[in-house]
Amino acid sequence: MAAPARKTDIGPPHYDKFLHPVIKENYGKWKYHEVVKPGVLVHVSETGAKIFTVRAASPRLLSSTTLLLICDLADKYCGGFLRFTSRNNIEFMLDNDANIDPLINELKQNNIPVGGTKNSISNIVHTQGWVHCHSAATDASGLVKVVMDDLFEYFEEMTLPHKVKIAVACCLNMCGAVHCSDIAILGVHRRPPKIDHNNVKNMCEIPSTVASCPTAAIRPTYVDGKPSVVIDEDRCMFCGNCFSVCPAMPIADPLNDGVSIWVGGKVSNARTQPTFTKLAIPYLPNNPPRWTEVTEAIKKIVTLYAQDATKYERVGEWIERIGWARFFDLTGFAFTKEHIDDFKYAGLSYRRTTQIKF
Ligand code: SF4
Ligand code: SF4
């Protein structure tokens, strides 16, 4: 008897197994979509079929109790069909519009807000923070909670000039979308890793530690006769990559780690080309649990944008129109030496757009 075929990679199940039947039947036939009211979308097919979406917030790190509640609501109102967007919004997919208001009422009774559509601030995409990641320079979920506490009205209503996407990444490896969001909060280390020379030989592979450094700042050496490494501190950009492969090089520093604020990124091609974020504030202190300095800065940017931008202008487009000097004047943020890109390959990074032209 022939041996059963060997499976080397099982992989995730094909996504079409989980599509709502209306989406499956109308795949590639969608004619238009519109926002019915804050938090509710309808997609209409060429065949006339409709699928409604109720968008709700999630804190991303969900307890099993909340997950079970979300699943129960999906079973009750939409045949179990829901999905999470890349910014961690929960989207319930409904084919019966009579279920929209009962679902929204039950979500609200359970303190799950509905919104995040069109000219609003949708859920903040964020990373692991102190809960889970070894290289975090700040927390992620804690920051998101305090920032959204301040901006909550903009999630439930659609009163901004355009959509505002906010992202948090807790170090510059940026698992979050901080490079392409209207406002980004980025955790920063400001000192090189501290080398525990006694343990480098026991805990780390020296060649892979040397190879882990993107700026070639690490060299092998001997300290007190033991193999170790040395860091050329002028080359270090405090990324923490070396700590990922060598636990004897911790980078976390409670006194010097903190938060930077970036503005003006977007993925959309509409009106203007996609753009990367640019630096607004190089450093604010880590001040948990409320991070007052950070929340005040974000609120200031959003409030000025809401007052000053014209309709359908994204944050970056607004700043480009009024000029960066005026942006610094209006916000009162200091323009510092960190705003000048003096990286040795800066010439390659001046063109800050994601559109590649050959
Ligand atoms: Fe870890 Fe950095 Fe990603 Fe945060 S952004 S989860 S610290 S790698
Ligand atoms: Fe290199 Fe980054 Fe480690 Fe600095 S923190 S030595 S740049 S890997």
Short mmCIF file of C-alpha atoms in Angstrom, two decimals, residues 92-306:
data_model
loop_
_atom_site.label_atom_id
_atom_site.label_comp_id
_atom_site.label_asym_id
_atom_site.label_seq_id
_atom_site.Cartn_x
_atom_site.Cartn_y
_atom_site.Cartn_z
CA PHE A 92 -20.57 42.28 11.62
CA MET A 93 -21.87 41.29 8.16
CA LEU A 94 -25.69 41.31 7.83
CA ASP A 95 -28.00 40.50 4.93
CA ASN A 96 -31.13 41.61 6.84
CA ASP A 97 -31.25 45.32 7.57
CA ALA A 98 -33.95 44.75 10.21
CA ASN A 99 -31.20 43.33 12.44
CA ILE A 100 -28.98 46.44 12.28
CA ASP A 101 -30.55 48.50 15.08
CA PRO A 102 -31.11 45.56 17.47
CA LEU A 103 -27.44 44.58 16.99
CA ILE A 104 -26.26 48.15 17.60
CA ASN A 105 -28.44 48.41 20.72
CA GLU A 106 -27.07 45.19 22.13
CA LEU A 107 -23.47 46.22 21.35
CA LYS A 108 -24.00 49.52 23.14
CA GLN A 109 -25.65 47.80 26.13
CA ASN A 110 -22.42 45.83 26.41
CA ASN A 111 -20.27 49.00 26.19
CA ILE A 112 -18.99 48.19 22.70
CA PRO A 113 -19.15 51.44 20.69
CA VAL A 114 -20.23 51.55 17.05
CA GLY A 115 -18.62 53.95 14.57
CA GLY A 116 -15.31 54.46 12.82
CA THR A 117 -16.75 55.05 9.33
CA LYS A 118 -16.13 57.84 6.82
CA ASN A 119 -14.97 61.16 8.36
CA SER A 120 -14.15 59.72 11.75
CA ILE A 121 -11.28 58.24 13.70
CA SER A 122 -11.54 54.48 13.41
CA ASN A 123 -9.98 51.98 15.81
CA ILE A 124 -6.29 52.66 16.49
CA VAL A 125 -4.10 49.92 15.02
CA HIS A 126 -1.39 49.01 17.50
CA THR A 127 1.24 46.56 18.55
CA GLN A 128 2.09 44.44 21.59
CA GLY A 129 3.55 46.92 24.06
CA TRP A 130 4.68 45.98 27.50
CA VAL A 131 2.11 43.18 27.57
CA HIS A 132 3.94 40.99 25.15
CA CYS A 133 7.04 42.27 23.34
CA HIS A 134 10.64 42.26 24.52
CA SER A 135 11.74 45.39 22.64
CA ALA A 136 8.88 47.77 23.52
CA ALA A 137 9.95 51.35 24.29
CA THR A 138 6.43 52.18 25.44
CA ASP A 139 3.11 50.48 25.97
CA ALA A 140 0.64 50.06 23.11
CA SER A 141 -2.78 49.16 24.50
CA GLY A 142 -2.43 51.62 27.40
CA LEU A 143 -1.63 54.48 25.03
CA VAL A 144 -4.50 53.58 22.73
CA LYS A 145 -6.94 53.54 25.63
CA VAL A 146 -5.96 57.03 26.88
CA VAL A 147 -5.79 58.57 23.39
CA MET A 148 -9.23 57.24 22.43
CA ASP A 149 -10.69 58.32 25.79
CA ASP A 150 -9.87 61.86 24.64
CA LEU A 151 -11.04 61.45 21.05
CA PHE A 152 -14.00 59.16 21.55
CA GLU A 153 -16.54 61.60 20.08
CA TYR A 154 -14.69 61.37 16.76
CA PHE A 155 -15.19 57.58 16.65
CA GLU A 156 -18.97 57.73 17.01
CA GLU A 157 -19.53 60.79 14.82
CA MET A 158 -18.44 61.67 11.28
CA THR A 159 -17.67 65.36 11.86
CA LEU A 160 -13.99 65.55 10.81
CA PRO A 161 -12.92 66.94 7.41
CA HIS A 162 -11.90 63.42 6.37
CA LYS A 163 -11.00 60.08 7.90
CA VAL A 164 -8.16 60.12 10.42
CA LYS A 165 -6.15 56.92 10.87
CA ILE A 166 -4.10 56.74 14.05
CA ALA A 167 -1.47 54.07 14.71
CA VAL A 168 0.74 53.08 17.63
CA ALA A 169 3.95 51.08 17.43
CA CYS A 170 5.92 50.48 20.59
CA CYS A 171 9.34 50.51 18.91
CA LEU A 172 10.75 51.55 15.56
CA ASN A 173 10.42 48.02 14.19
CA MET A 174 6.82 49.27 13.96
CA CYS A 175 4.58 46.26 13.69
CA GLY A 176 1.80 48.90 13.56
CA ALA A 177 1.10 51.07 10.51
CA VAL A 178 2.89 54.13 11.85
CA HIS A 179 4.61 54.87 8.55
CA CYS A 180 1.34 55.41 6.68
CA SER A 181 -1.17 56.80 9.17
CA ASP A 182 -2.46 60.35 9.53
CA ILE A 183 -1.14 60.47 13.09
CA ALA A 184 1.35 57.99 14.49
CA ILE A 185 2.63 57.36 17.97
CA LEU A 186 5.97 55.60 17.96
CA GLY A 187 7.89 54.31 20.97
CA VAL A 188 11.56 55.30 20.88
CA HIS A 189 14.65 54.07 22.66
CA ARG A 190 17.31 56.76 22.98
CA ARG A 191 20.31 54.85 24.29
CA PRO A 192 22.24 51.90 22.86
CA PRO A 193 21.78 48.45 24.43
CA LYS A 194 23.76 47.72 27.60
CA ILE A 195 26.05 44.76 27.08
CA ASP A 196 26.21 42.16 29.85
CA HIS A 197 29.68 40.90 28.93
CA ASN A 198 29.52 38.04 31.44
CA ASN A 199 26.57 36.52 29.65
CA VAL A 200 27.16 37.25 25.95
CA LYS A 201 29.13 34.03 25.47
CA ASN A 202 26.52 31.95 27.33
CA MET A 203 23.34 33.46 25.88
CA CYS A 204 24.22 34.66 22.37
CA GLU A 205 25.71 33.50 19.11
CA ILE A 206 28.25 36.20 18.34
CA PRO A 207 28.16 35.95 14.50
CA SER A 208 24.37 36.21 14.36
CA THR A 209 24.43 39.08 16.89
CA VAL A 210 26.89 40.97 14.68
CA ALA A 211 24.77 40.19 11.62
CA SER A 212 21.57 41.37 13.33
CA CYS A 213 22.63 45.02 13.31
CA PRO A 214 21.23 46.97 10.32
CA THR A 215 23.87 49.70 10.67
CA ALA A 216 26.85 47.41 11.21
CA ALA A 217 27.47 48.95 14.63
CA ILE A 218 28.38 45.67 16.38
CA ARG A 219 31.83 44.09 16.26
CA PRO A 220 33.15 40.97 18.00
CA THR A 221 35.69 41.55 20.75
CA TYR A 222 37.14 40.03 23.92
CA VAL A 223 36.39 41.46 27.38
CA ASP A 224 38.44 40.11 30.29
CA GLY A 225 39.52 37.28 28.03
CA LYS A 226 35.93 36.24 27.23
CA PRO A 227 34.37 36.55 23.76
CA SER A 228 31.83 39.37 23.62
CA VAL A 229 30.75 42.26 21.39
CA VAL A 230 31.25 46.01 21.29
CA ILE A 231 28.86 48.66 19.92
CA ASP A 232 30.02 51.68 17.93
CA GLU A 233 27.52 54.02 19.62
CA ASP A 234 27.70 56.67 16.88
CA ARG A 235 26.26 54.15 14.45
CA CYS A 236 23.55 52.79 16.74
CA MET A 237 19.98 53.81 15.88
CA PHE A 238 18.53 52.16 19.03
CA CYS A 239 16.42 49.66 17.09
CA GLY A 240 16.84 46.75 19.50
CA ASN A 241 17.35 44.15 16.76
CA CYS A 242 20.46 42.88 18.52
CA PHE A 243 18.46 42.32 21.72
CA SER A 244 16.08 40.11 19.72
CA VAL A 245 18.89 37.66 19.02
CA CYS A 246 21.06 38.32 22.07
CA PRO A 247 19.27 38.57 25.45
CA ALA A 248 22.52 39.79 27.03
CA MET A 249 22.05 43.18 25.26
CA PRO A 250 18.92 44.68 26.90
CA ILE A 251 17.81 48.01 25.45
CA ALA A 252 14.84 48.96 27.65
CA ASP A 253 15.65 52.05 29.69
CA PRO A 254 12.93 53.47 31.97
CA LEU A 255 14.55 56.92 32.12
CA ASN A 256 15.27 57.50 28.45
CA ASP A 257 12.64 55.50 26.55
CA GLY A 258 9.59 57.44 25.42
CA VAL A 259 7.26 58.35 22.61
CA SER A 260 7.57 60.27 19.33
CA ILE A 261 4.69 61.67 17.28
CA TRP A 262 4.53 61.53 13.48
CA VAL A 263 1.96 63.02 11.11
CA GLY A 264 0.78 63.07 7.53
CA GLY A 265 0.97 59.48 6.27
CA LYS A 266 -1.67 57.86 4.12
CA VAL A 267 -2.12 54.83 1.88
CA SER A 268 -4.83 56.33 -0.29
CA ASN A 269 -4.12 57.41 -3.87
CA ALA A 270 -7.08 59.80 -3.90
CA ARG A 271 -6.27 63.43 -4.82
CA THR A 272 -2.61 63.13 -3.81
CA GLN A 273 -0.07 60.33 -3.82
CA PRO A 274 0.40 58.05 -0.81
CA THR A 275 2.81 59.49 1.72
CA PHE A 276 4.92 58.40 4.64
CA THR A 277 4.56 60.09 8.01
CA LYS A 278 6.97 62.86 9.01
CA LEU A 279 8.29 63.71 12.45
CA ALA A 280 6.26 66.16 14.54
CA ILE A 281 7.59 65.57 18.07
CA PRO A 282 10.84 63.62 18.56
CA TYR A 283 10.35 62.75 22.22
CA LEU A 284 7.73 62.80 24.92
CA PRO A 285 8.25 61.00 28.22
CA ASN A 286 6.68 57.68 29.09
CA ASN A 287 4.17 58.77 31.66
CA PRO A 288 1.77 55.91 32.35
CA PRO A 289 -1.01 55.31 33.13
CA ARG A 290 -2.46 58.40 31.35
CA TRP A 291 0.48 59.63 29.17
CA THR A 292 -0.83 63.20 29.56
CA GLU A 293 1.86 64.78 27.33
CA VAL A 294 1.00 62.39 24.49
CA THR A 295 -2.77 62.72 24.73
CA GLU A 296 -2.51 66.52 24.83
CA ALA A 297 -0.33 66.57 21.72
CA ILE A 298 -2.63 64.25 19.76
CA LYS A 299 -5.73 66.14 20.81
CA LYS A 300 -4.08 69.40 19.73
CA ILE A 301 -3.32 68.03 16.25
CA VAL A 302 -6.81 66.61 15.80
CA THR A 303 -8.53 69.76 17.07
CA LEU A 304 -6.49 72.05 14.79
CA TYR A 305 -7.08 69.73 11.84
CA ALA A 306 -10.83 69.68 12.56
#
